mmCIF file of C-alpha atoms in Angstrom:
data_model
loop_
_atom_site.group_PDB
_atom_site.id
_atom_site.type_symbol
_atom_site.label_atom_id
_atom_site.label_comp_id
_atom_site.label_asym_id
_atom_site.label_seq_id
_atom_site.Cartn_x
_atom_site.Cartn_y
_atom_site.Cartn_z
ATOM 1 C CA MET A 1 -24.499 -29.048 92.485
ATOM 2 C CA MET A 2 -22.729 -30.649 95.280
ATOM 3 C CA GLY A 3 -24.657 -30.846 98.548
ATOM 4 C CA THR A 4 -23.430 -31.078 102.723
ATOM 5 C CA ALA A 5 -22.964 -34.507 102.395
ATOM 6 C CA GLU A 6 -20.166 -34.922 99.530
ATOM 7 C CA ARG A 7 -18.487 -31.599 100.368
ATOM 8 C CA GLN A 8 -17.979 -33.249 103.322
ATOM 9 C CA ARG A 9 -17.026 -37.336 101.663
ATOM 10 C CA THR A 10 -14.754 -34.844 99.349
ATOM 11 C CA ARG A 11 -13.690 -33.582 102.402
ATOM 12 C CA GLY A 12 -12.516 -36.420 103.973
ATOM 13 C CA ILE A 13 -11.359 -38.199 100.906
ATOM 14 C CA GLN A 14 -8.806 -35.503 100.168
ATOM 15 C CA GLY A 15 -7.356 -35.159 103.623
ATOM 16 C CA ILE A 16 -7.173 -39.543 102.969
ATOM 17 C CA GLN A 17 -4.991 -38.669 100.052
ATOM 18 C CA ARG A 18 -3.335 -36.034 101.565
ATOM 19 C CA THR A 19 -2.061 -37.859 104.693
ATOM 20 C CA ARG A 20 -0.428 -40.665 101.886
ATOM 21 C CA GLU A 21 0.931 -38.461 100.043
ATOM 22 C CA THR A 22 2.747 -36.487 103.076
ATOM 23 C CA ARG A 23 3.037 -39.348 105.377
ATOM 24 C CA GLY A 24 6.721 -40.428 106.339
ATOM 25 C CA THR A 25 9.173 -43.548 106.754
ATOM 26 C CA PRO A 26 8.190 -44.595 110.604
ATOM 27 C CA GLY A 27 10.011 -43.432 113.328
ATOM 28 C CA THR A 28 10.841 -39.497 111.454
ATOM 29 C CA GLY A 29 8.260 -37.859 113.945
ATOM 30 C CA SER A 30 5.700 -36.804 110.702
ATOM 31 C CA ILE A 31 2.494 -35.770 111.450
ATOM 32 C CA THR A 32 0.744 -38.976 110.645
ATOM 33 C CA ASP A 33 3.378 -41.126 112.663
ATOM 34 C CA GLU A 34 2.211 -39.295 115.920
ATOM 35 C CA HIS A 35 -1.986 -39.296 114.689
ATOM 36 C CA GLU A 36 -1.685 -42.281 113.793
ATOM 37 C CA ALA A 37 -0.212 -43.007 117.661
ATOM 38 C CA SER A 38 -2.842 -40.785 119.536
ATOM 39 C CA GLY A 39 -5.545 -43.443 118.080
ATOM 40 C CA SER A 40 -7.276 -41.609 116.084
ATOM 41 C CA ARG A 41 -9.170 -42.586 113.137
ATOM 42 C CA PHE A 42 -7.026 -42.448 109.466
ATOM 43 C CA GLY A 43 -7.680 -39.608 107.457
ATOM 44 C CA GLU A 44 -9.613 -37.691 110.229
ATOM 45 C CA GLU A 45 -8.327 -34.301 110.102
ATOM 46 C CA HIS A 46 -8.419 -31.899 112.799
ATOM 47 C CA ARG A 47 -10.997 -29.045 113.148
ATOM 48 C CA GLU A 48 -11.786 -26.758 115.766
ATOM 49 C CA LEU A 49 -14.996 -26.428 116.888
ATOM 50 C CA TRP A 50 -15.776 -23.005 116.851
ATOM 51 C CA VAL A 51 -13.742 -20.593 114.462
ATOM 52 C CA GLU A 52 -14.456 -16.230 115.153
ATOM 53 C CA GLU A 53 -15.150 -14.328 112.205
ATOM 54 C CA PRO A 54 -14.381 -10.623 112.541
ATOM 55 C CA ALA A 55 -17.410 -8.672 112.969
ATOM 56 C CA ARG A 56 -18.852 -7.184 108.746
ATOM 57 C CA ARG A 57 -19.660 -4.399 110.687
ATOM 58 C CA ARG A 58 -19.362 -2.766 113.862
ATOM 59 C CA ARG A 59 -21.541 -2.928 116.970
ATOM 60 C CA LEU A 60 -24.313 -0.365 117.265
ATOM 61 C CA PRO A 61 -24.248 2.440 120.310
ATOM 62 C CA ASP A 62 -26.099 1.206 123.530
ATOM 63 C CA PRO A 63 -28.293 4.119 122.406
ATOM 64 C CA VAL A 64 -29.542 3.544 118.935
ATOM 65 C CA ARG A 65 -29.129 -0.408 119.609
ATOM 66 C CA THR A 66 -31.849 0.290 122.117
ATOM 67 C CA ALA A 67 -34.371 2.393 120.067
ATOM 68 C CA ALA A 68 -34.236 0.159 116.812
ATOM 69 C CA VAL A 69 -35.585 -2.528 119.714
ATOM 70 C CA ARG A 70 -38.385 -0.699 121.475
ATOM 71 C CA ALA A 71 -39.136 0.455 117.076
ATOM 72 C CA VAL A 72 -39.552 -3.386 115.467
ATOM 73 C CA ILE A 73 -41.394 -4.387 118.984
ATOM 74 C CA ILE A 74 -43.977 -0.960 118.138
ATOM 75 C CA VAL A 75 -43.695 -2.140 114.905
ATOM 76 C CA ALA A 76 -44.639 -5.723 115.760
ATOM 77 C CA LEU A 77 -47.361 -5.024 118.021
ATOM 78 C CA THR A 78 -49.080 -2.867 114.811
ATOM 79 C CA LEU A 79 -48.700 -5.052 112.446
ATOM 80 C CA ILE A 80 -50.477 -8.060 114.647
ATOM 81 C CA GLN A 81 -53.144 -5.632 115.441
ATOM 82 C CA ALA A 82 -53.373 -4.655 111.980
ATOM 83 C CA MET A 83 -54.228 -8.213 111.063
ATOM 84 C CA THR A 84 -56.561 -8.883 113.723
ATOM 85 C CA ALA A 85 -58.101 -5.414 112.608
ATOM 86 C CA PHE A 86 -58.468 -6.819 109.252
ATOM 87 C CA LEU A 87 -59.535 -10.428 110.407
ATOM 88 C CA CYS A 88 -62.299 -8.313 112.865
ATOM 89 C CA ALA A 89 -63.601 -6.908 109.529
ATOM 90 C CA MET A 90 -63.650 -9.520 107.175
ATOM 91 C CA ALA A 91 -65.574 -11.408 109.531
ATOM 92 C CA GLY A 92 -68.167 -8.346 110.306
ATOM 93 C CA SER A 93 -67.027 -8.545 114.109
ATOM 94 C CA TRP A 94 -68.394 -5.716 116.490
ATOM 95 C CA LEU A 95 -64.928 -5.330 117.135
ATOM 96 C CA SER A 96 -63.733 -4.478 114.637
ATOM 97 C CA PHE A 97 -64.259 -0.826 114.586
ATOM 98 C CA PRO A 98 -62.217 0.188 117.824
ATOM 99 C CA MET A 99 -59.378 -2.048 116.354
ATOM 100 C CA VAL A 100 -59.165 -0.005 113.247
ATOM 101 C CA LEU A 101 -59.153 2.903 115.042
ATOM 102 C CA SER A 102 -56.643 1.777 117.514
ATOM 103 C CA SER A 103 -54.266 1.049 114.688
ATOM 104 C CA VAL A 104 -53.684 3.730 113.001
ATOM 105 C CA ALA A 105 -52.657 5.259 116.775
ATOM 106 C CA SER A 106 -49.884 2.398 116.692
ATOM 107 C CA THR A 107 -49.353 2.961 113.023
ATOM 108 C CA VAL A 108 -48.414 6.732 114.376
ATOM 109 C CA ALA A 109 -46.525 5.381 116.762
ATOM 110 C CA ALA A 110 -44.816 3.054 114.916
ATOM 111 C CA THR A 111 -43.522 5.709 112.415
ATOM 112 C CA TRP A 112 -42.111 7.294 115.625
ATOM 113 C CA GLY A 113 -40.701 4.528 116.619
ATOM 114 C CA VAL A 114 -38.871 4.163 113.561
ATOM 115 C CA LEU A 115 -38.216 7.720 113.291
ATOM 116 C CA ASP A 116 -36.565 7.685 116.818
ATOM 117 C CA VAL A 117 -33.983 4.901 115.392
ATOM 118 C CA TRP A 118 -32.941 7.726 112.617
ATOM 119 C CA VAL A 119 -32.719 10.322 114.714
ATOM 120 C CA THR A 120 -30.881 9.114 118.006
ATOM 121 C CA ARG A 121 -28.266 7.329 114.506
ATOM 122 C CA GLN A 122 -27.568 10.849 113.524
ATOM 123 C CA VAL A 123 -27.738 12.644 116.613
ATOM 124 C CA TRP A 124 -24.676 9.795 118.168
ATOM 125 C CA ASN A 125 -23.383 10.064 115.297
ATOM 126 C CA GLN A 126 -22.911 13.739 114.740
ATOM 127 C CA ARG A 127 -21.643 13.659 118.777
ATOM 128 C CA HIS A 128 -18.838 11.110 119.034
ATOM 129 C CA GLY A 129 -17.242 12.475 114.863
ATOM 130 C CA VAL A 130 -18.189 9.554 113.122
ATOM 131 C CA VAL A 131 -19.447 10.800 110.527
ATOM 132 C CA SER A 132 -16.823 12.899 108.729
ATOM 133 C CA VAL A 133 -18.687 15.840 106.709
ATOM 134 C CA PRO A 134 -17.456 19.670 106.966
ATOM 135 C CA SER A 135 -20.877 20.436 108.474
ATOM 136 C CA SER A 136 -20.061 17.591 111.378
ATOM 137 C CA THR A 137 -20.107 19.676 114.667
ATOM 138 C CA ALA A 138 -17.411 16.978 116.478
ATOM 139 C CA ARG A 139 -15.063 17.618 113.008
ATOM 140 C CA GLN A 140 -15.505 21.782 113.522
ATOM 141 C CA LEU A 141 -14.514 20.967 117.740
ATOM 142 C CA ARG A 142 -11.762 18.388 116.604
ATOM 143 C CA ARG A 143 -10.326 21.071 114.276
ATOM 144 C CA GLU A 144 -10.291 23.480 117.220
ATOM 145 C CA ARG A 145 -8.180 21.093 119.380
ATOM 146 C CA ARG A 146 -5.612 20.795 117.400
ATOM 147 C CA ARG A 147 -5.359 24.287 116.710
ATOM 148 C CA ALA A 148 -5.156 24.231 120.502
ATOM 149 C CA ARG A 149 -2.714 22.575 121.002
ATOM 150 C CA ARG A 150 -0.383 23.043 118.616
ATOM 151 C CA GLN A 151 -0.478 26.706 119.971
ATOM 152 C CA ALA A 152 0.682 25.222 122.675
ATOM 153 C CA ARG A 153 3.652 23.663 121.389
ATOM 154 C CA THR A 154 4.857 26.705 119.631
ATOM 155 C CA ALA A 155 4.857 28.406 122.691
ATOM 156 C CA GLU A 156 6.160 26.148 124.623
ATOM 157 C CA ARG A 157 9.103 25.498 122.241
ATOM 158 C CA SER A 158 10.092 29.386 121.654
ATOM 159 C CA GLU A 159 10.287 29.295 125.833
ATOM 160 C CA ASP A 160 12.897 26.808 125.685
ATOM 161 C CA ARG A 161 14.612 28.988 122.780
ATOM 162 C CA ILE A 162 14.306 31.984 124.505
ATOM 163 C CA ARG A 163 15.537 30.135 127.629
ATOM 164 C CA ARG A 164 17.841 28.531 125.801
ATOM 165 C CA ARG A 165 19.334 31.826 124.314
ATOM 166 C CA GLY A 166 19.837 33.230 128.043
ATOM 167 C CA ARG A 167 22.197 30.718 129.047
ATOM 168 C CA THR A 168 24.423 31.612 126.321
ATOM 169 C CA GLY A 169 27.633 33.105 127.154
ATOM 170 C CA GLN A 170 27.145 33.196 130.946
ATOM 171 C CA LEU A 171 29.967 31.363 133.082
ATOM 172 C CA SER A 172 28.247 30.448 136.007
ATOM 173 C CA HIS A 173 24.827 29.898 137.635
ATOM 174 C CA SER A 174 24.160 32.589 139.469
#
């Protein structure tokens, strides 16, 4: 396998070879002449410092993200508390019994936090039409809106036809 340093050296050598191949005659205004005239090192390629890549997934909605952050904090604290209770029990400390009881309560709270994320995400998807299943209420609302718009357009067209028919045969607008 080739490491990062070897790849960069190879890329640099390829860049030098590429500029040698594309080098024009002096005074033709080729890129390499301008590059050499600017005072930079030979074969150095211009590379952007920061390249933006498109996101792989869309950002979570705000309520879902808030619930997820809350759940992560609760779960992390529960794990720390459970580990502390285990270590107290191994050491034979009097603190182990209260720590075990509070760890059980924290486990219930962590389970609630994770379920809260799931429920919040489902409610968001249901309300904002992200889920495309037949039982989605958002899909039903879209159907009703489309049906109402279609009826309004057909009613408007029929009124226009009636107005146009009423004017046929008239010589004046009185």
